[in-house]
Each structure stands twice: as C-alpha cells, then as structure tokens.
Tab-separated table of C-alpha atoms in Angstrom:
chain	number	residue	atom	x	y	z
E	664	MET	CA	-74.107	181.137	-14.091
E	665	GLY	CA	-72.056	178.188	-14.826
E	666	SER	CA	-68.866	177.783	-12.829
E	667	HIS	CA	-67.002	177.828	-16.035
E	668	SER	CA	-68.045	181.571	-16.742
E	669	SER	CA	-65.065	184.150	-17.079
E	670	HIS	CA	-65.886	187.274	-15.020
E	671	THR	CA	-63.611	190.451	-14.676
E	672	PHE	CA	-63.040	191.946	-11.523
E	673	PRO	CA	-62.556	195.689	-10.313
E	674	GLU	CA	-58.521	195.811	-10.190
E	675	GLN	CA	-58.770	196.885	-6.278
E	676	LEU	CA	-60.378	193.496	-5.490
E	677	PRO	CA	-58.412	190.263	-4.766
E	678	VAL	CA	-59.990	187.543	-7.389
E	679	PRO	CA	-60.991	184.318	-5.531
E	680	THR	CA	-59.364	181.261	-6.357
E	681	THR	CA	-62.163	178.792	-7.028
E	682	PRO	CA	-64.740	179.232	-10.065
E	683	ALA	CA	-67.317	178.997	-7.548
E	684	GLY	CA	-65.922	182.230	-5.436
E	685	ARG	CA	-65.627	183.982	-8.643
E	686	ASP	CA	-69.400	183.207	-9.364
E	687	GLY	CA	-70.266	184.645	-5.831
E	688	LEU	CA	-68.051	187.473	-6.133
E	689	ALA	CA	-69.499	188.657	-9.513
E	690	ALA	CA	-73.233	187.957	-8.183
E	691	LEU	CA	-72.541	190.169	-5.121
E	692	LEU	CA	-70.873	192.889	-7.563
E	693	ALA	CA	-73.854	192.713	-10.228
E	694	ASP	CA	-76.666	192.961	-7.398
E	695	PRO	CA	-75.677	194.189	-4.346
E	696	GLY	CA	-78.858	195.349	-3.106
E	697	ARG	CA	-79.990	191.587	-2.688
E	698	ALA	CA	-76.233	190.713	-0.974
E	699	VAL	CA	-75.579	189.566	2.245
E	700	VAL	CA	-72.004	190.039	3.614
E	701	ALA	CA	-71.968	187.703	7.080
E	702	LEU	CA	-68.966	188.032	9.378
E	703	ASP	CA	-67.604	186.123	12.396
E	704	PHE	CA	-66.461	188.471	15.136
E	705	ASP	CA	-63.342	187.216	17.157
E	706	GLY	CA	-60.543	186.534	14.561
E	707	THR	CA	-62.318	188.266	11.814
E	708	ILE	CA	-63.340	191.624	12.436
E	709	ALA	CA	-61.740	192.028	15.960
E	710	PRO	CA	-58.271	190.942	16.674
E	711	ILE	CA	-57.758	187.795	18.803
E	712	VAL	CA	-56.203	188.967	22.265
E	713	PRO	CA	-55.221	187.014	25.152
E	714	ASP	CA	-58.227	188.414	27.566
E	715	PRO	CA	-61.545	187.773	25.414
E	716	ASP	CA	-63.010	190.728	27.469
E	717	SER	CA	-60.726	193.022	26.050
E	718	ALA	CA	-61.367	192.221	22.270
E	719	ARG	CA	-62.651	195.000	20.379
E	720	ALA	CA	-63.393	195.586	16.289
E	721	HIS	CA	-60.235	196.256	14.337
E	722	PRO	CA	-60.521	200.326	14.629
E	723	GLU	CA	-61.551	200.524	10.592
E	724	ALA	CA	-64.297	198.028	10.657
E	725	VAL	CA	-67.117	200.414	11.424
E	726	PRO	CA	-66.030	203.027	9.239
E	727	VAL	CA	-65.659	200.505	6.613
E	728	LEU	CA	-68.909	198.391	7.013
E	729	SER	CA	-70.603	201.986	7.575
E	730	ARG	CA	-69.426	202.839	3.703
E	731	LEU	CA	-70.335	199.144	2.540
E	732	ALA	CA	-73.561	198.553	4.355
E	733	PRO	CA	-76.125	200.935	2.720
E	734	LEU	CA	-75.087	199.153	-0.596
E	735	LEU	CA	-76.216	195.763	0.220
E	736	ARG	CA	-78.945	194.127	1.469
E	737	ALA	CA	-77.942	193.417	5.034
E	738	VAL	CA	-74.680	192.882	7.057
E	739	VAL	CA	-74.855	190.419	9.881
E	740	ILE	CA	-72.075	189.391	12.607
E	741	VAL	CA	-72.665	185.625	13.359
E	742	THR	CA	-70.629	184.739	16.776
E	743	GLY	CA	-70.617	182.541	19.490
E	744	ARG	CA	-70.853	185.696	21.935
E	745	PRO	CA	-73.885	186.805	23.437
E	746	ALA	CA	-75.125	189.213	20.821
E	747	ALA	CA	-75.342	192.180	23.136
E	748	THR	CA	-71.768	191.986	24.155
E	749	ALA	CA	-70.567	191.599	20.311
E	750	ALA	CA	-72.526	194.658	19.534
E	751	ARG	CA	-70.778	196.526	22.787
E	752	TYR	CA	-67.510	195.275	21.563
E	753	GLY	CA	-67.879	196.309	18.117
E	754	GLY	CA	-69.059	199.842	18.546
E	755	PHE	CA	-72.191	199.088	16.183
E	756	ALA	CA	-74.670	201.072	18.352
E	757	GLY	CA	-75.442	204.216	16.747
E	758	ALA	CA	-72.930	204.271	13.866
E	759	PRO	CA	-73.966	206.248	10.934
E	760	GLY	CA	-74.615	203.517	7.803
E	761	LEU	CA	-75.233	200.470	10.209
E	762	GLU	CA	-78.863	201.189	10.844
E	763	ARG	CA	-79.748	197.742	9.256
E	764	LEU	CA	-76.871	195.605	10.878
E	765	VAL	CA	-77.931	192.433	12.905
E	766	VAL	CA	-75.832	190.552	15.395
E	767	LEU	CA	-76.494	186.820	15.892
E	768	GLY	CA	-75.116	185.777	18.983
E	769	ALA	CA	-74.959	182.482	20.884
E	770	TYR	CA	-74.416	180.926	17.699
E	771	GLY	CA	-77.952	182.393	16.439
E	772	ALA	CA	-80.187	181.940	19.629
E	773	GLU	CA	-79.675	185.441	20.463
E	774	ARG	CA	-80.265	188.462	18.201
E	775	TRP	CA	-79.465	192.229	18.171
E	776	ASP	CA	-80.713	194.724	15.962
E	777	ALA	CA	-78.938	198.025	15.205
E	778	ALA	CA	-82.292	199.619	14.282
E	779	THR	CA	-83.573	199.075	17.715
E	780	GLY	CA	-80.763	198.440	19.844
E	781	GLU	CA	-82.892	195.713	21.123
E	782	THR	CA	-81.731	192.092	21.877
E	783	ARG	CA	-84.047	189.306	21.258
E	784	THR	CA	-84.086	185.663	22.663
E	785	PRO	CA	-86.380	183.235	20.478
E	786	PRO	CA	-89.711	182.040	21.918
E	787	PRO	CA	-88.968	178.464	23.347
E	788	HIS	CA	-89.028	175.778	21.079
E	789	PRO	CA	-92.676	174.428	20.489
E	790	GLY	CA	-91.502	171.063	21.308
E	791	VAL	CA	-90.395	172.072	24.715
E	792	GLU	CA	-94.203	172.858	25.416
E	793	ALA	CA	-95.495	169.831	23.836
E	794	VAL	CA	-92.870	167.617	26.089
E	795	ARG	CA	-93.947	169.672	29.256
E	796	ALA	CA	-97.299	168.554	28.719
E	797	GLU	CA	-96.656	165.240	28.074
E	798	LEU	CA	-93.666	164.257	30.481
E	799	PRO	CA	-95.664	163.504	33.621
E	800	GLY	CA	-97.842	160.871	31.626
E	801	LEU	CA	-94.741	159.029	30.098
E	802	LEU	CA	-93.015	158.960	33.492
E	803	GLU	CA	-95.883	157.314	34.950
E	804	GLY	CA	-96.507	154.582	32.209
E	805	ALA	CA	-92.730	153.932	32.212
E	806	GLY	CA	-92.987	153.229	35.693
E	807	ALA	CA	-90.372	155.517	36.939
E	808	PRO	CA	-89.644	154.941	40.175
E	809	GLN	CA	-89.869	157.169	43.370
E	810	GLY	CA	-87.305	160.140	43.733
E	811	VAL	CA	-87.274	160.489	39.565
E	812	ARG	CA	-87.750	164.349	39.457
E	813	THR	CA	-88.174	167.009	36.592
E	814	GLU	CA	-86.655	169.941	36.502
E	815	ASP	CA	-88.143	172.878	34.136
E	816	LYS	CA	-85.359	175.023	32.109
E	817	GLY	CA	-87.935	177.114	30.485
E	818	ARG	CA	-86.022	176.238	27.225
E	819	ALA	CA	-85.524	172.858	28.090
E	820	LEU	CA	-86.659	169.951	30.231
E	821	ALA	CA	-84.269	167.695	32.578
E	822	VAL	CA	-85.257	164.618	34.138
E	823	HIS	CA	-82.887	163.665	37.198
E	824	THR	CA	-82.483	160.087	38.277
E	825	ARG	CA	-80.218	160.887	41.295
E	826	ARG	CA	-82.642	160.571	43.968
E	827	ALA	CA	-84.318	157.496	42.923
E	828	ASP	CA	-82.887	153.759	45.027
E	829	ASP	CA	-81.473	152.488	41.811
E	830	PRO	CA	-79.952	155.685	40.250
E	831	GLN	CA	-78.633	154.013	37.092
E	832	GLY	CA	-81.302	151.308	36.755
E	833	ALA	CA	-83.937	154.513	36.565
E	834	PHE	CA	-81.726	156.009	34.237
E	835	GLU	CA	-81.401	153.116	31.715
E	836	LEU	CA	-85.248	152.654	31.948
E	837	LEU	CA	-86.098	156.028	30.906
E	838	ARG	CA	-83.541	156.606	28.672
E	839	GLY	CA	-85.759	155.040	25.480
E	840	PRO	CA	-89.015	156.542	26.395
E	841	LEU	CA	-87.336	159.827	26.765
E	842	ALA	CA	-85.361	159.860	23.691
E	843	GLU	CA	-88.560	158.362	21.652
E	844	LEU	CA	-90.823	161.526	23.334
E	845	ALA	CA	-88.140	163.835	22.475
E	846	GLY	CA	-87.728	162.666	18.505
E	847	ARG	CA	-91.580	163.163	18.260
E	848	HIS	CA	-91.427	166.708	18.890
E	849	GLY	CA	-88.096	167.556	17.218
E	850	LEU	CA	-85.969	167.581	20.520
E	851	ALA	CA	-82.483	165.950	21.102
E	852	VAL	CA	-81.963	164.107	24.445
E	853	GLU	CA	-78.464	165.075	26.035
E	854	PRO	CA	-77.846	162.696	28.710
E	855	GLY	CA	-75.368	163.706	31.672
E	856	ARG	CA	-74.739	162.329	34.970
E	857	LEU	CA	-77.746	160.541	35.980
E	858	VAL	CA	-79.741	163.263	34.189
E	859	LEU	CA	-81.374	163.056	30.775
E	860	GLU	CA	-82.268	166.793	29.327
E	861	LEU	CA	-84.781	167.389	26.417
E	862	ARG	CA	-83.771	170.434	24.495
E	863	PRO	CA	-83.730	172.143	21.367
E	864	PRO	CA	-81.355	170.530	19.093
E	865	GLY	CA	-78.080	172.913	18.889
E	866	MET	CA	-78.016	175.986	16.832
E	867	ASP	CA	-75.066	176.539	14.927
E	868	LYS	CA	-73.420	179.234	12.700
E	869	GLY	CA	-74.583	177.263	9.613
E	870	MET	CA	-78.350	177.154	10.650
E	871	ALA	CA	-77.970	180.765	12.072
E	872	LEU	CA	-76.787	182.107	8.474
E	873	THR	CA	-79.304	179.880	6.385
E	874	GLU	CA	-82.623	181.024	8.263
E	875	PHE	CA	-80.748	184.801	8.139
E	876	LEU	CA	-80.410	184.518	4.304
E	877	ARG	CA	-83.728	183.189	3.811
E	878	GLU	CA	-85.616	185.820	6.070
E	879	THR	CA	-83.843	188.516	3.878
E	880	GLY	CA	-84.326	187.195	0.570
E	881	ALA	CA	-80.591	187.152	-0.122
E	882	ALA	CA	-79.704	186.273	-3.798
E	883	SER	CA	-75.759	185.813	-2.660
E	884	VAL	CA	-73.716	185.930	0.321
E	885	LEU	CA	-70.050	186.785	1.640
E	886	TYR	CA	-69.023	184.813	4.594
E	887	GLY	CA	-66.058	185.606	6.555
E	888	GLY	CA	-64.381	183.609	9.546
E	889	ASP	CA	-61.322	181.997	11.047
E	890	ASP	CA	-61.852	179.404	13.058
E	891	LEU	CA	-63.586	175.740	13.552
E	892	GLY	CA	-66.619	177.352	14.730
E	893	ASP	CA	-66.902	178.475	11.299
E	894	LEU	CA	-66.983	175.450	9.392
E	895	ALA	CA	-70.885	175.330	9.912
E	896	ALA	CA	-71.403	178.475	8.159
E	897	TYR	CA	-68.940	177.188	5.072
E	898	ASP	CA	-71.040	174.039	5.036
E	899	ALA	CA	-74.435	176.360	4.793
E	900	VAL	CA	-72.650	178.461	1.883
E	901	ASP	CA	-71.742	175.288	0.258
E	902	ARG	CA	-75.445	174.007	0.448
E	903	LEU	CA	-77.001	177.443	-0.866
E	904	ARG	CA	-74.401	177.197	-3.806
E	905	GLY	CA	-75.708	173.785	-4.796
E	906	GLU	CA	-79.468	175.394	-4.493
E	907	GLY	CA	-78.154	178.251	-7.067
E	908	VAL	CA	-77.408	180.836	-4.447
E	909	PRO	CA	-73.933	182.247	-5.107
E	910	GLY	CA	-71.322	182.479	-2.319
E	911	VAL	CA	-67.847	183.444	-1.438
E	912	LEU	CA	-66.305	182.258	1.628
E	913	LEU	CA	-63.851	184.243	2.955
E	914	CYS	CA	-61.026	183.271	5.474
E	915	SER	CA	-59.408	185.398	8.200
E	916	GLY	CA	-55.641	184.367	8.514
E	917	SER	CA	-54.450	181.051	7.244
E	918	ASP	CA	-51.954	180.031	10.272
E	919	GLU	CA	-53.574	178.924	12.842
E	920	VAL	CA	-57.005	176.785	11.216
E	921	THR	CA	-55.670	175.455	8.169
E	922	ALA	CA	-59.266	173.359	7.531
E	923	LEU	CA	-60.665	176.690	7.053
E	924	ALA	CA	-58.218	178.404	4.543
E	925	GLU	CA	-58.248	174.730	2.439
E	926	ARG	CA	-61.704	175.506	1.862
E	927	ALA	CA	-61.791	179.210	1.656
E	928	ASP	CA	-62.528	181.082	-1.914
E	929	LEU	CA	-60.218	183.887	-0.600
E	930	VAL	CA	-57.684	183.962	2.470
E	931	VAL	CA	-56.567	187.583	3.924
E	932	ASP	CA	-54.273	188.404	6.509
E	933	GLY	CA	-56.195	188.636	9.687
E	934	PRO	CA	-58.640	191.549	10.895
E	935	ALA	CA	-56.630	193.973	8.678
E	936	GLY	CA	-56.904	191.951	5.753
E	937	VAL	CA	-60.594	191.495	6.017
E	938	VAL	CA	-61.174	195.253	6.473
E	939	GLY	CA	-58.885	195.895	3.521
E	940	LEU	CA	-61.288	193.610	1.317
E	941	LEU	CA	-64.607	194.903	2.675
E	942	GLY	CA	-63.105	198.588	1.827
E	943	ALA	CA	-62.277	197.540	-1.773
E	944	LEU	CA	-65.600	196.195	-1.707
E	945	ALA	CA	-66.847	199.284	-0.945
E	946	ASP	CA	-65.030	201.163	-3.393
E	947	ALA	CA	-65.640	198.893	-6.054
E	948	LEU	CA	-69.865	198.964	-5.363
E	949	GLY	CA	-69.903	202.802	-4.860
E	950	ALA	CA	-67.780	203.670	-8.097
C-alpha cells in the first residue's frame, strides 16, 4: 500500500494527519485479527497523579479494552513499571475479554500474561554465562592486582577495583580488556565508581515492542504513548513501517512532551482521549 493511497474511515474515527498514519489505520481496520494495539501505562491509559503508587487505569480503560481486545491479535501494555504492578494498577487480571492481554514491564525485561496471571523475567543473557566462565582467566592474564574482586549479580557481573593498592590504576588497566570481553559476548560495560559492570545492553520500549510484534506475527500496529520513554517505541514503529509493517503513532496529550506530539499521526487529549479513540475503534471493528 503506497503512502499516496486514499482511504475512507468510519466517521467515528479521527483521521491520522500523516499518510503513513492513514495507511497504518487502514491496515488495522482491514485485518484486525493480525493487528496489535500497544499502549504505555502512565499518562496514556492511566492519568498522571502526584503519587505514582495511586496511579490507576482510567475507569473506562478496562471496559473499552475488553470490547476491543477480542477483535485484535493482541493488546500489550509496554511500561517502565514492574509488569505485575502495572497489571494490578490497571485492573487487568480476570477482566472478561482481556484473557490474551500481555504487560511488558521494566521496559520489556518482565512479562505478565493475563492468561496465567504469572509474571516471568527472562533467562539470563547467554553472554553473562560465557563471561562468567572466562572472567577469572582474563583477570589473571591482564595482570589484575591483588584486591580486585568480582561480584556476581546474576544478570550481570561487576569487577571492583576499590580494594586494590592503586584502585584507579587497576580500573584503567582492566577497562580495555573487560570491554573487549563484553563486546565479544554481546554485553555492554557500564563504568561506575571504581567498578566496571558487564551487563546485557539496555532493554527499551522499542526493543520490547519489536520482539512482541515478531512473536505474535503482527501485520500492523498502533502504539500509544505520552512521554520521552515512548520515543524508542515510536522509532521502532517507524523502522517497521520502512519494512512494510503499517503502523499508527498515537500521542496522549500534547502539552508536556511536544517531541512526541510532533511525531505522532494522531494526538488525543490524555487518557480520556485514548480511551475514546479505543472505544471508537471497537465500535468500527464491531460494526
């Protein structure tokens, strides 16, 4: 579908302001069974509140998603919050129609499935296992002085030089060899104060969304967000559009984060606007 195509949309739906957005919405409407609706939590379906622990989904969010989700391939919440917390604050557990809803928490490092009510954190990055095995030999070969110690954090490994006679010297001595070791196994080195941490490269909403869309075999996607943390997901949708997967970028509220609003295909007025749009979508697909 070229970006010059003209589409007619059901009258209850707002029309995206960009050709790519119109293509994305048309694809979603044409084949909803292969479409994924992905949404941030805070500020997108839950109003922003002064105390983050009192954040709850908009009262209409669950009823609307319960109508919409069964018509789609999947609904996924992508959030920086722990997955189980977002599921609890959203009120998603046991809601009829949301049996296939998934929450990707901690920017995708955690996953909560409504089908089971279980949260799972992924197995450690294979590179961590490999580095764990090679690290002692590498430190010896690099001439690591006495006092250098390794801390095993499970999902990461840290090398501390604070207890060496010359902590800064030991830090500088090991920095190169550790970066080379990490790079060989797909890990990143995060330098701290007299510590070098070897850990998997950071997960972000874009990576989480892309993996989920591949896993579900989605043919189109609508992503809604409200904050700078959502830019990575916007980038992912842009990349996917370049690969022929149509998408819609939705922005919840336009006042605070203009960087998002400027790139969105559709801007609505906060969580109430998002819920309104999802309701209109459910009406259009159910008609």
